[in-house]
Short mmCIF file of C-alpha atoms in Angstrom, two decimals:
data_model
loop_
_atom_site.label_atom_id
_atom_site.label_comp_id
_atom_site.label_asym_id
_atom_site.label_seq_id
_atom_site.Cartn_x
_atom_site.Cartn_y
_atom_site.Cartn_z
CA MET A 10 -0.13 0.32 0.02
CA ARG A 11 1.56 3.46 -0.75
CA ARG A 12 1.03 6.51 1.26
CA VAL A 13 -1.44 9.08 0.86
CA ALA A 14 -1.73 12.50 1.47
CA ILE A 15 -4.37 15.21 1.23
CA ILE A 16 -3.29 18.28 -1.01
CA GLY A 17 -6.19 20.48 -1.24
CA THR A 18 -9.78 20.89 0.11
CA GLY A 19 -12.59 23.48 -0.95
CA GLN A 20 -16.07 24.00 0.47
CA THR A 21 -18.65 26.23 -0.30
CA LYS A 22 -20.53 29.07 1.95
CA HIS A 23 -23.31 26.74 3.52
CA GLY A 24 -26.41 28.05 4.32
CA LYS A 25 -30.21 27.35 4.53
CA ALA A 26 -31.13 27.75 0.96
CA ARG A 27 -28.26 28.06 -1.86
CA ASP A 28 -31.01 29.47 -4.22
CA ASP A 29 -28.30 30.87 -6.43
CA VAL A 30 -27.01 27.51 -7.70
CA ASN A 31 -28.03 24.32 -8.58
CA GLN A 32 -26.67 20.94 -7.17
CA ALA A 33 -24.46 20.45 -9.93
CA GLU A 34 -22.94 24.18 -9.69
CA LEU A 35 -22.72 23.74 -5.61
CA ALA A 36 -20.60 20.70 -6.47
CA ARG A 37 -18.45 22.76 -8.95
CA GLU A 38 -17.84 25.86 -6.66
CA ALA A 39 -16.15 23.08 -3.99
CA THR A 40 -14.29 21.59 -6.71
CA THR A 41 -12.91 24.46 -8.22
CA ARG A 42 -11.88 25.50 -5.11
CA ALA A 43 -9.87 22.50 -3.95
CA LEU A 44 -8.28 22.42 -6.84
CA ALA A 45 -7.24 26.25 -6.60
CA ASP A 46 -6.01 25.07 -2.97
CA ALA A 47 -3.88 22.18 -4.68
CA GLY A 48 -2.65 24.34 -7.19
CA ILE A 49 -3.72 21.54 -9.72
CA ASN A 50 -6.62 21.34 -12.68
CA ARG A 51 -9.13 19.19 -13.48
CA ARG A 52 -6.90 17.61 -16.16
CA ASP A 53 -4.75 16.45 -13.08
CA VAL A 54 -7.25 14.23 -11.44
CA ASP A 55 -7.43 10.57 -12.40
CA ALA A 56 -10.62 9.47 -10.68
CA VAL A 57 -13.63 11.04 -8.76
CA VAL A 58 -15.91 9.72 -5.36
CA LEU A 59 -18.97 11.52 -4.96
CA SER A 60 -21.42 11.15 -1.77
CA ASN A 61 -24.86 12.71 -1.99
CA MET A 62 -28.65 11.73 0.14
CA GLU A 63 -30.19 11.80 -3.36
CA LEU A 64 -33.54 10.56 -1.64
CA PHE A 65 -33.40 13.99 -0.16
CA GLU A 66 -33.70 15.77 -3.36
CA GLY A 67 -35.96 13.29 -5.12
CA ARG A 68 -33.52 13.31 -7.91
CA ALA A 69 -31.94 9.75 -9.27
CA LEU A 70 -28.33 9.58 -11.08
CA PRO A 71 -26.76 12.44 -9.63
CA GLU A 72 -23.62 10.91 -10.45
CA MET A 73 -24.63 11.47 -14.23
CA TRP A 74 -25.48 15.20 -13.98
CA VAL A 75 -23.26 16.56 -11.14
CA GLY A 76 -20.09 14.56 -12.97
CA GLU A 77 -19.87 17.58 -14.84
CA GLY A 78 -19.61 19.86 -11.86
CA ALA A 79 -17.01 17.84 -10.18
CA GLY A 80 -14.74 17.16 -13.37
CA GLY A 81 -15.52 13.48 -13.75
CA TYR A 82 -16.24 13.11 -17.68
CA LEU A 83 -14.61 10.41 -19.28
CA LYS A 84 -13.23 9.60 -15.85
CA PRO A 85 -13.49 6.48 -13.33
CA VAL A 86 -16.39 7.98 -11.10
CA THR A 87 -17.79 6.15 -8.08
CA LYS A 88 -20.66 6.93 -5.86
CA ILE A 89 -20.41 6.01 -2.43
CA ALA A 90 -23.72 5.41 -0.09
CA THR A 91 -23.70 4.50 3.43
CA GLY A 92 -26.35 6.94 5.38
CA GLY A 93 -24.57 9.86 7.33
CA THR A 94 -21.35 8.25 6.89
CA SER A 95 -21.68 8.62 3.09
CA GLY A 96 -18.94 11.58 3.14
CA THR A 97 -16.26 9.94 5.45
CA SER A 98 -17.09 6.46 3.10
CA ALA A 99 -16.29 8.33 0.34
CA CYS A 100 -13.15 9.98 1.83
CA ILE A 101 -11.98 6.51 2.65
CA ALA A 102 -12.90 5.06 -0.62
CA GLY A 103 -10.45 8.04 -2.24
CA TYR A 104 -8.08 6.98 -0.23
CA HIS A 105 -8.15 3.48 -0.75
CA GLN A 106 -8.00 4.35 -4.71
CA CYS A 107 -4.88 6.09 -3.91
CA ALA A 108 -3.24 3.90 -1.57
CA SER A 109 -3.66 0.61 -3.81
CA GLY A 110 -2.14 2.13 -6.64
CA LEU A 111 -4.92 2.31 -8.96
CA PHE A 112 -4.71 6.08 -9.16
CA ASP A 113 -2.16 8.72 -8.09
CA VAL A 114 -4.72 12.03 -7.59
CA VAL A 115 -8.66 11.21 -6.67
CA LEU A 116 -10.86 14.14 -5.83
CA VAL A 117 -13.92 13.30 -3.40
CA ILE A 118 -16.74 15.52 -3.37
CA GLY A 119 -20.09 15.37 -0.97
CA TRP A 120 -22.89 17.53 -1.54
CA GLU A 121 -26.56 18.18 -0.25
CA LYS A 122 -28.86 20.77 -1.04
CA HIS A 123 -31.97 20.20 1.45
CA SER A 124 -33.77 23.22 0.37
CA GLU A 125 -34.97 21.52 -2.84
CA GLY A 126 -36.56 18.65 -0.94
CA ALA A 127 -38.19 17.26 2.09
CA THR A 128 -35.40 15.51 4.29
CA GLN A 129 -38.09 13.83 6.22
CA THR A 130 -39.62 12.10 3.30
CA GLY A 131 -35.85 10.71 2.88
CA MET A 132 -35.99 9.60 6.50
CA ALA A 133 -39.28 8.12 6.25
CA LEU A 134 -37.96 5.63 3.30
CA THR A 135 -36.55 3.30 5.68
CA ASP A 136 -37.62 -0.26 5.64
CA PRO A 137 -40.81 -0.71 4.26
CA LEU A 138 -41.86 -3.68 6.42
CA TRP A 139 -40.62 -2.64 9.56
CA ASP A 140 -39.61 1.12 10.48
CA ARG A 141 -41.89 2.80 8.22
CA ASN A 142 -45.00 2.10 10.63
CA VAL A 143 -43.56 4.55 12.84
CA ALA A 144 -43.14 7.82 12.71
CA SER A 145 -40.10 8.88 14.45
CA GLY A 146 -37.59 11.00 12.46
CA ALA A 147 -33.90 11.60 13.15
CA VAL A 148 -34.94 13.60 15.98
CA GLY A 149 -37.30 10.83 17.51
CA ASN A 150 -34.53 7.97 17.01
CA PHE A 151 -31.85 10.36 18.78
CA ALA A 152 -34.30 11.07 21.59
CA LEU A 153 -35.01 7.37 22.29
CA SER A 154 -31.15 6.58 22.39
CA ILE A 155 -30.84 10.08 24.20
CA SER A 156 -32.96 8.75 27.28
CA GLN A 157 -31.02 5.89 27.79
CA TYR A 158 -27.61 7.82 27.73
CA VAL A 159 -28.67 10.30 30.32
CA ALA A 160 -29.90 7.78 32.73
CA GLU A 161 -27.14 5.87 32.76
CA ARG A 162 -24.33 8.29 32.48
CA GLY A 163 -26.48 11.72 34.44
CA VAL A 164 -25.17 14.19 31.81
CA THR A 165 -27.59 17.05 32.35
CA PRO A 166 -29.27 19.44 29.61
CA GLN A 167 -26.93 22.08 30.87
CA GLN A 168 -23.99 19.80 29.61
CA ALA A 169 -25.44 19.22 26.40
CA ALA A 170 -26.50 22.93 26.11
CA LYS A 171 -22.59 23.57 26.64
CA VAL A 172 -21.86 21.93 23.47
CA ALA A 173 -24.56 23.09 21.30
CA VAL A 174 -22.92 26.59 22.42
CA LYS A 175 -19.18 25.61 22.02
CA ALA A 176 -20.07 24.79 18.31
CA ARG A 177 -22.02 28.20 17.62
CA ARG A 178 -19.26 30.48 18.99
CA ASN A 179 -16.79 28.40 16.97
CA ALA A 180 -18.93 28.46 13.92
CA ALA A 181 -18.32 32.54 14.34
CA LYS A 182 -15.09 32.24 13.22
CA ASN A 183 -15.65 30.05 10.34
CA PRO A 184 -16.72 32.13 7.22
CA TYR A 185 -18.25 28.79 5.50
CA ALA A 186 -20.27 27.60 8.56
CA HIS A 187 -24.13 27.72 7.96
CA LEU A 188 -25.26 29.03 11.45
CA GLN A 189 -24.14 32.07 12.59
CA ILE A 190 -25.55 32.53 15.98
CA GLY A 191 -22.47 33.25 18.19
CA ASP A 192 -24.45 35.32 20.99
CA ILE A 193 -26.01 31.79 21.79
CA THR A 194 -25.94 31.16 25.48
CA VAL A 195 -26.79 28.06 27.41
CA GLU A 196 -29.98 29.83 28.72
CA LYS A 197 -30.90 30.38 25.06
CA VAL A 198 -30.60 26.75 24.05
CA LEU A 199 -32.46 25.61 27.32
CA GLU A 200 -35.13 28.01 26.16
CA SER A 201 -35.59 27.03 22.42
CA ARG A 202 -38.59 24.74 21.48
CA MET A 203 -38.87 21.15 23.08
CA LEU A 204 -38.31 19.19 19.71
CA ALA A 205 -38.39 15.52 21.54
CA ASP A 206 -37.30 15.23 25.22
CA PRO A 207 -34.54 15.90 26.00
CA VAL A 208 -33.43 17.62 22.75
CA HIS A 209 -34.35 21.33 22.15
CA ARG A 210 -34.06 22.91 19.01
CA LEU A 211 -30.27 24.42 19.36
CA ASP A 212 -29.11 21.09 20.69
CA MET A 213 -30.13 19.84 17.01
CA CYS A 214 -28.06 20.37 13.60
CA PRO A 215 -29.80 22.34 10.96
CA GLN A 216 -30.27 21.34 7.13
CA SER A 217 -28.09 23.26 5.34
CA ASP A 218 -27.09 23.48 1.31
CA GLY A 219 -23.56 23.22 0.59
CA ALA A 220 -20.59 20.85 -0.73
CA CYS A 221 -17.05 19.93 0.04
CA ALA A 222 -14.24 18.59 -1.94
CA VAL A 223 -11.08 16.81 -0.86
CA ILE A 224 -7.93 15.88 -2.91
CA TYR A 225 -5.67 12.74 -2.54
CA ALA A 226 -2.54 12.42 -3.95
CA ALA A 227 0.14 9.15 -3.62
CA GLU A 228 3.53 9.89 -2.12
CA ASP A 229 5.58 11.14 -4.46
CA ARG A 230 2.85 13.22 -6.26
CA ALA A 231 1.66 14.85 -3.00
CA LYS A 232 5.26 15.68 -1.92
CA LYS A 233 6.02 17.30 -5.36
CA ILE A 234 2.36 19.08 -5.34
CA CYS A 235 2.32 20.31 -2.03
CA GLN A 236 4.70 21.66 0.66
CA ARG A 237 2.71 20.30 3.48
CA PRO A 238 0.00 17.88 3.13
CA ALA A 239 -2.03 15.96 5.22
CA TRP A 240 -0.79 12.25 5.54
CA VAL A 241 -3.27 9.69 6.06
CA ARG A 242 -2.33 7.66 9.13
CA ALA A 243 -5.49 5.56 9.53
CA ALA A 244 -9.10 5.11 7.72
CA VAL A 245 -11.46 2.71 9.24
CA THR A 246 -15.19 2.08 8.71
CA ARG A 247 -17.60 -0.13 10.91
CA HIS A 248 -21.38 -0.89 10.11
CA ASP A 249 -23.77 -2.45 12.46
CA GLN A 250 -27.01 -4.00 12.42
CA PRO A 251 -30.02 -2.81 10.17
CA TYR A 252 -32.81 -2.05 12.56
CA ILE A 253 -32.86 0.72 15.40
CA GLY A 254 -34.15 -1.36 17.87
CA ASP A 255 -31.41 -4.00 17.48
CA LEU A 256 -28.68 -1.87 19.54
CA ASP A 257 -28.44 -2.76 22.70
CA ARG A 258 -28.03 0.67 24.67
CA ARG A 259 -26.96 2.45 20.95
CA LEU A 260 -25.16 5.45 22.12
CA VAL A 261 -24.08 4.10 25.39
CA THR A 262 -21.88 1.59 23.96
CA MET A 263 -21.77 2.69 20.18
CA ARG A 264 -19.82 -0.52 19.47
CA THR A 265 -18.92 0.83 15.68
CA LEU A 266 -17.39 4.01 16.57
CA ARG A 267 -15.40 2.08 19.91
CA ASP A 268 -13.99 -0.47 17.68
CA ALA A 269 -13.21 1.73 14.55
CA ALA A 270 -11.61 3.93 16.93
CA ARG A 271 -9.45 1.31 18.46
CA GLU A 272 -8.02 -0.10 15.02
CA ALA A 273 -7.40 3.43 13.89
CA TYR A 274 -5.59 4.71 17.32
CA GLU A 275 -3.48 1.19 16.52
CA ARG A 276 -2.86 2.05 13.15
CA ALA A 277 -1.54 5.57 13.94
CA GLY A 278 0.42 4.52 17.11
CA ILE A 279 -1.85 6.38 19.07
CA THR A 280 -2.20 5.28 23.10
CA GLU A 281 -3.37 8.26 24.63
CA PRO A 282 -5.80 10.63 22.31
CA LEU A 283 -6.58 12.98 24.48
CA LYS A 284 -2.67 13.94 24.94
CA GLU A 285 -1.76 13.01 21.71
CA LEU A 286 -4.68 14.70 19.63
CA ASP A 287 -4.35 18.18 18.73
CA VAL A 288 -7.62 18.77 17.11
CA ALA A 289 -10.73 16.24 16.64
CA GLU A 290 -13.30 17.15 13.82
CA ILE A 291 -16.41 14.71 14.96
CA TYR A 292 -19.80 13.96 13.66
CA GLU A 293 -22.21 15.16 16.16
CA PRO A 294 -25.62 15.70 14.63
CA VAL A 295 -27.04 16.71 18.31
CA SER A 296 -25.37 18.11 21.26
CA TYR A 297 -25.77 15.01 23.79
CA ALA A 298 -24.09 13.00 21.12
CA GLU A 299 -20.76 14.69 21.15
CA LEU A 300 -20.33 13.56 24.65
CA ALA A 301 -21.16 10.12 24.02
CA TRP A 302 -18.51 10.04 21.36
CA TYR A 303 -15.90 11.73 23.57
CA GLU A 304 -16.41 8.04 26.07
CA ALA A 305 -16.27 5.92 22.81
CA LEU A 306 -13.68 7.85 21.07
CA GLY A 307 -11.36 7.47 24.47
CA PHE A 308 -11.21 10.89 25.50
CA CYS A 309 -12.43 10.21 28.49
CA ALA A 310 -13.28 7.83 30.67
CA GLU A 311 -16.75 6.05 30.87
CA GLY A 312 -19.24 8.62 32.45
CA ASP A 313 -16.60 11.56 32.47
CA ALA A 314 -17.99 13.17 29.26
CA GLY A 315 -19.65 15.92 31.35
CA ARG A 316 -16.78 16.65 33.12
CA LEU A 317 -14.71 17.32 29.82
CA ILE A 318 -17.11 19.74 28.51
CA ASP A 319 -17.63 21.37 32.31
CA ASP A 320 -13.86 22.02 32.26
CA GLY A 321 -13.43 23.47 28.95
CA VAL A 322 -11.19 20.54 27.72
CA THR A 323 -12.73 20.43 24.09
CA GLU A 324 -13.30 24.36 23.79
CA ILE A 325 -10.82 25.93 20.95
CA GLU A 326 -8.88 26.89 23.49
CA GLY A 327 -8.73 23.83 25.44
CA GLU A 328 -6.22 20.66 25.40
CA LEU A 329 -7.83 18.76 22.83
CA PRO A 330 -10.18 21.46 20.58
CA VAL A 331 -13.25 19.37 19.36
CA ASN A 332 -15.04 20.70 15.96
CA PRO A 333 -13.30 24.55 15.85
CA SER A 334 -15.17 24.31 12.57
CA GLY A 335 -18.51 24.60 14.36
CA GLY A 336 -18.76 21.30 13.56
CA VAL A 337 -22.21 19.49 12.25
CA LEU A 338 -24.29 21.15 14.54
CA SER A 339 -23.66 24.25 13.01
CA THR A 340 -23.43 23.04 8.93
CA ASN A 341 -25.16 19.69 7.98
CA PRO A 342 -25.55 19.29 4.27
CA VAL A 343 -25.73 15.36 4.93
CA GLY A 344 -23.74 13.87 1.73
CA ALA A 345 -21.17 16.72 2.51
CA SER A 346 -21.14 16.70 6.16
CA GLY A 347 -18.38 13.93 6.42
CA VAL A 348 -16.39 15.60 3.61
CA ILE A 349 -16.33 18.49 5.60
CA ARG A 350 -14.97 16.58 8.80
CA VAL A 351 -12.25 15.12 6.71
CA ALA A 352 -11.52 18.47 4.72
CA GLU A 353 -11.38 20.52 8.51
CA ALA A 354 -9.07 18.24 10.21
CA ALA A 355 -6.77 18.67 7.05
CA MET A 356 -7.16 22.40 7.09
CA GLN A 357 -5.89 22.02 10.62
CA VAL A 358 -2.95 19.75 9.80
CA MET A 359 -2.07 22.04 6.69
CA GLY A 360 -2.04 25.24 8.69
CA ARG A 361 -4.92 26.57 6.58
CA ALA A 362 -7.82 26.77 8.49
CA GLY A 363 -7.90 30.68 8.99
CA ASP A 364 -9.59 32.34 12.18
CA HIS A 365 -10.37 28.69 13.80
CA GLN A 366 -6.75 27.39 13.26
CA ILE A 367 -5.39 25.44 16.36
CA PRO A 368 -2.24 26.81 16.43
CA GLY A 369 0.72 24.11 15.95
CA ALA A 370 -1.81 21.74 14.95
CA ARG A 371 0.15 18.42 13.81
CA LEU A 372 -2.51 15.53 14.61
CA ALA A 373 -5.78 15.50 14.02
CA LEU A 374 -9.10 13.03 14.07
CA ALA A 375 -12.25 13.20 11.83
CA THR A 376 -15.23 10.63 12.12
CA GLY A 377 -18.32 10.07 10.29
CA TYR A 378 -21.60 8.98 11.93
CA GLY A 379 -24.37 7.44 9.90
CA VAL A 380 -27.91 5.89 10.45
CA TYR A 381 -28.23 2.92 12.80
CA ALA A 382 -24.75 3.96 14.68
CA TRP A 383 -22.49 3.14 11.37
CA SER A 384 -18.93 5.12 12.01
CA ASP A 385 -16.13 6.03 10.32
CA VAL A 386 -12.72 7.20 11.79
CA ILE A 387 -9.74 8.87 9.92
CA ILE A 388 -6.48 10.20 11.56
CA LEU A 389 -4.25 12.63 9.55
CA SER A 390 -1.22 13.51 10.37
CA ALA A 391 1.32 16.48 9.34
CA ASP A 392 4.19 13.70 9.28
CA GLU A 393 4.33 10.80 7.39
CA ALA A 394 4.51 7.45 8.34
CA GLU A 395 7.99 5.89 9.10
CA MET B 30 -28.90 39.41 -14.20
CA THR B 31 -31.51 36.68 -15.03
CA ASP B 32 -33.92 35.92 -12.71
CA LEU B 33 -33.79 32.85 -10.94
CA LEU B 34 -36.71 30.27 -11.01
CA HIS B 35 -38.00 27.35 -8.64
CA ILE B 36 -39.86 24.87 -10.30
CA PRO B 37 -41.92 23.03 -7.60
CA HIS B 38 -43.06 19.31 -8.31
CA ALA B 39 -45.52 16.86 -6.34
CA MET B 40 -45.87 13.42 -7.29
CA THR B 41 -47.63 10.05 -5.79
CA LEU B 42 -45.69 7.13 -6.04
CA SER B 43 -46.71 3.43 -5.15
CA TRP B 44 -44.37 0.34 -4.63
CA ARG B 45 -44.66 -3.26 -3.75
CA TYR B 46 -42.49 -4.71 -1.80
CA GLY B 47 -41.48 -8.45 -1.56
CA THR B 48 -41.31 -9.98 2.13
CA SER B 49 -39.29 -12.99 1.58
CA TRP B 50 -40.22 -16.18 3.74
CA TYR B 51 -39.53 -14.98 7.12
CA PHE B 52 -41.43 -11.57 7.06
CA ALA B 53 -44.30 -13.70 5.35
CA GLU B 54 -44.20 -15.94 8.36
CA PHE B 55 -44.29 -13.11 10.65
CA ILE B 56 -46.89 -11.22 8.91
CA ARG B 57 -49.46 -14.05 8.83
CA ALA B 58 -49.18 -14.58 12.61
CA LEU B 59 -49.19 -11.06 13.66
CA ARG B 60 -52.49 -10.45 11.33
CA ASP B 61 -54.66 -13.83 11.60
CA GLU B 62 -53.11 -14.55 15.35
CA ARG B 63 -51.71 -11.10 16.95
CA ARG B 64 -48.98 -13.57 17.89
CA LEU B 65 -45.46 -11.77 17.33
CA LEU B 66 -42.44 -14.05 16.12
CA GLY B 67 -38.98 -14.08 16.37
CA LEU B 68 -36.34 -16.06 15.28
CA ARG B 69 -33.58 -17.46 17.45
CA CYS B 70 -29.59 -17.49 16.65
CA PRO B 71 -28.36 -21.07 17.11
CA VAL B 72 -25.17 -19.93 18.30
CA CYS B 73 -25.75 -16.94 20.90
CA ARG B 74 -29.09 -17.77 21.45
CA ARG B 75 -30.57 -14.20 20.80
CA VAL B 76 -34.03 -13.97 19.36
CA TYR B 77 -34.63 -11.12 16.90
CA LEU B 78 -37.48 -9.20 16.30
CA PRO B 79 -37.93 -8.36 13.28
CA PRO B 80 -36.83 -11.48 12.13
CA ARG B 81 -34.13 -11.85 9.43
CA PRO B 82 -32.37 -15.25 8.12
CA VAL B 83 -28.91 -14.43 9.40
CA CYS B 84 -27.65 -13.36 12.60
CA GLY B 85 -25.43 -10.55 12.22
CA ASN B 86 -23.14 -11.18 15.00
CA CYS B 87 -22.78 -15.07 14.43
CA CYS B 88 -22.97 -14.99 10.60
CA ALA B 89 -25.46 -18.08 11.90
CA GLU B 90 -28.77 -18.97 9.65
CA MET B 91 -31.47 -18.78 11.96
CA ARG B 92 -34.38 -21.23 11.53
CA GLU B 93 -35.97 -21.15 14.92
CA TRP B 94 -39.13 -19.49 15.33
CA VAL B 95 -39.95 -18.25 19.02
CA GLU B 96 -42.93 -16.29 20.13
CA VAL B 97 -42.67 -13.45 21.74
CA LYS B 98 -45.11 -11.76 23.98
CA ASN B 99 -47.54 -8.95 23.61
CA SER B 100 -46.03 -7.29 26.82
CA GLY B 101 -42.68 -5.61 27.39
CA THR B 102 -40.29 -3.55 29.35
CA VAL B 103 -39.58 0.18 28.21
CA ARG B 104 -35.75 0.71 27.51
CA ALA B 105 -35.81 4.05 26.30
CA PHE B 106 -38.50 6.93 25.56
CA THR B 107 -39.55 10.13 24.13
CA ILE B 108 -42.32 12.46 23.88
CA VAL B 109 -42.30 13.92 20.17
CA HIS B 110 -43.16 17.53 20.54
CA ILE B 111 -43.02 18.52 16.66
CA PRO B 112 -45.07 17.24 13.80
CA ILE B 113 -43.20 13.92 11.93
CA ILE B 114 -44.34 12.55 8.86
CA ASP B 115 -45.98 9.08 9.56
CA PRO B 116 -45.09 6.88 6.58
CA THR B 117 -47.99 5.23 6.64
CA THR B 118 -50.29 8.25 5.86
CA GLY B 119 -47.71 10.70 4.26
CA GLU B 120 -49.08 13.33 6.78
CA PRO B 121 -47.58 14.64 10.01
CA ARG B 122 -48.87 12.67 12.88
CA PRO B 123 -50.15 14.89 15.38
CA ALA B 124 -47.95 15.74 18.62
CA PRO B 125 -47.13 15.53 21.03
CA TYR B 126 -46.90 11.61 21.43
CA GLY B 127 -45.19 9.27 23.36
CA MET B 128 -42.74 7.00 21.78
CA ALA B 129 -40.08 4.06 22.98
CA LEU B 130 -37.77 1.16 22.76
CA ILE B 131 -39.86 -1.70 24.00
CA GLN B 132 -38.18 -5.19 24.73
CA LEU B 133 -40.81 -7.40 24.61
CA ASP B 134 -41.27 -10.69 26.76
CA GLY B 135 -39.17 -13.33 25.24
CA ALA B 136 -37.17 -11.13 22.47
CA ASP B 137 -33.48 -9.42 22.98
CA THR B 138 -34.25 -6.96 20.76
CA THR B 139 -36.53 -4.14 21.27
CA LEU B 140 -39.33 -2.44 19.16
CA ASN B 141 -39.53 0.99 18.32
CA HIS B 142 -43.44 2.10 18.82
CA TYR B 143 -45.75 4.71 20.34
CA LEU B 144 -46.93 5.14 23.83
CA ALA B 145 -50.47 5.81 24.98
CA GLY B 146 -49.11 8.59 27.49
CA ASN B 147 -47.35 11.80 26.31
CA ASP B 148 -46.42 13.17 30.10
CA PRO B 149 -42.80 12.46 30.64
CA SER B 150 -43.65 12.58 34.44
CA GLU B 151 -45.78 9.19 34.13
CA LEU B 152 -43.08 7.42 31.83
CA ARG B 153 -39.70 5.93 33.06
CA ILE B 154 -37.19 3.34 31.86
CA GLY B 155 -38.02 -0.06 33.10
CA MET B 156 -42.04 0.20 33.14
CA ARG B 157 -44.26 -2.48 31.93
CA VAL B 158 -46.33 -1.87 28.82
CA ARG B 159 -48.39 -4.09 26.51
CA ALA B 160 -49.69 -3.93 23.17
CA VAL B 161 -53.14 -1.96 21.89
CA TRP B 162 -54.28 -4.10 18.59
CA ARG B 163 -56.59 -2.67 16.25
CA GLU B 164 -59.82 -4.66 15.51
CA GLU B 165 -59.05 -4.54 11.79
CA ARG B 166 -55.43 -5.99 10.78
CA ARG B 167 -54.21 -5.52 7.71
CA GLY B 168 -50.66 -7.29 8.56
CA ALA B 169 -48.16 -4.59 9.39
CA LEU B 170 -46.66 -3.65 12.53
CA SER B 171 -48.88 -0.54 12.85
CA ASP B 172 -51.64 -3.36 13.12
CA ILE B 173 -50.57 -2.45 17.08
CA VAL B 174 -51.97 1.21 17.91
CA HIS B 175 -49.55 1.90 20.60
CA PHE B 176 -48.22 0.63 23.98
CA VAL B 177 -50.29 1.19 27.48
CA ALA B 178 -48.69 1.21 30.65
CA MET B 179 -49.40 -2.00 33.00
CA ASN B 180 -49.95 -0.69 36.59
CA ASN B 181 -50.49 -3.71 38.47
CA GLU B 182 -47.25 -5.54 37.40
CA GLN B 183 -43.56 -5.42 38.87
CA SER B 184 -41.67 -3.42 37.15
CA ASP B 185 -38.28 -5.10 35.34
CA ASN B 186 -35.37 -3.37 36.08
CA GLU B 187 -33.28 -6.33 35.10
CA HIS B 188 -31.47 -5.87 31.45
#
C-alpha cells in the first residue's frame, strides 16, 4: 500500500437555501476551490468519488449530471452511499483508490441541497416492512437513544447545551459555516423549542445546502505538489445491524465507533488520544451525541464526558479542541458533512484553517456517523508514516 | 442578471415490496393470530425481532421460531413535540406523542413503537407496557395502535 496525503480542500458557503446555484454548480464551487487550494487543474485528477443522499432531493443518478461539476467526464466516477457516513466513507474509498496504486490523484466531492426537498421524506423511506410503521424521524430516534445515555451517565441538559454553545461560537470564526449565531448562550439553548425530550431545537443540527471536496495524492505526487500535505495515518469503517431496536443501549455502547477508533489509534500509534491528538472534527448531529462520542473515542473514561465539557477541555482554547469549525451542529449538508469533517481536519494539519486554526496542530481526527450507528474514523498527520 | 426560478414538483408513487419467507411468516401470525414471532440464533441464542435469516453477530442462519409476548419493558422513551411525517399516511402525525424502545418479553432486541401516554413525568425506563391491537388488522406493525402502561405488574429493571 502506498502512503497517501490530502493536498487540497474546498467548500462552499453553506446556508439554509443556496438559491443562487443548482446542485451541479454547488459541487463545482467546492471542487474549483479544492483544485485551486491544491494548485492543480481538473486534467490532473485521475478519478472522482461522489457522496450525496439523493432521496432528500428526489433526483436519481446524481453521479451523471453532477459529474460535470465535479470534473468527472470520461473518468472513473464512483458514488458511495452509507447514510450519514457517506461523506467519510467516500473519503475512505478515495483513500483506498490512491493507496492501492490504482490512481495517483483522486477527488472526493460530497454535497446536499436540503432546501430542494423534504428531508423527512427521505428519512421516511426506511425499511417498508418494519421502520416505516412508526413516525420517529431523526430527532425521535436520537431522543430515544439519548434517554438511555442520560439515564446511565447522568449528563445534564446544561452540559449538552454547553456543547451546542461551543459549536456555534466556533462557527462564528468559520466564514463557510451555515449557522451564524455566535451570541448563543446555555439559557437560549434550554429556552429553545423542545423537539423531542430532552432535545431542544438548538441541541440539534440544521439542514443545510452545501458542498465540500478533498483531493488525495499518492506519495511522490503529494510531496511534489504540496509543501505541507495532511498524511492519512488511518482510515477505518464499521457498520452494524440494520434496525434501530437491534442495538442494545446504542449511544451508550456505540460499538462501531469504539471498534473503529481502537483500530485507527493502533494503526496511527496513538495510545493516549486526549494528550496526543491536537484537534478533532467529529460528526455530532445532536449535542448529547458529542458527549457520548468523547467516551467512545477514549477522550475520557466512561461517565466523564460531562466533566470534559464543564472543564472546557474541548473548547477551541482547550487541551483537545473538538469541532473548531462549528461541526455538524452548525453546518449539515448531509452528503457533504462527512467530507467537511475530513477537510477541516486536513486544513488544521496543513495550517490553512484561518480564524479557527489550532496553533501548531499536527495530528487530527475526523469521524463520520451514519444511520443505525455506523462509524468511520480517519486520522491525519503533518508527519508521514515511518 | 437573469431572474432565477424554482420549479415545484409533487407526485404520488406506489411500491410493491417482497417479504421473503420469514417476513411472510411473521406478518401472517401478526395479522391472523395477533402473535409476534422472532427468530432465534442457534449460536448466541439471541431472539431477533423483526425476524431475519442471519444473525449479524454470529453469521449463523436462523430457522427456529420463538413466540414473543405482547407485553414488555420500556428501555428508552421520548415525547415527540414536532410534526413528523407518518410514513403510513404521508401526513404529519399529531404531536405531542410518546415513543419508546420496548423489549418485548422473550425478545433480545427492542421494538420502536408509540406509547399511549405523552406526559414525561409518568414515563420511566423499566416500566412495563402491553400492546393495544386494532380490531381490523392489515398485516403490518401498525396493527398495534400503541403500548399502554401495565400498572399492576412488578417493574422489571433487570436488563
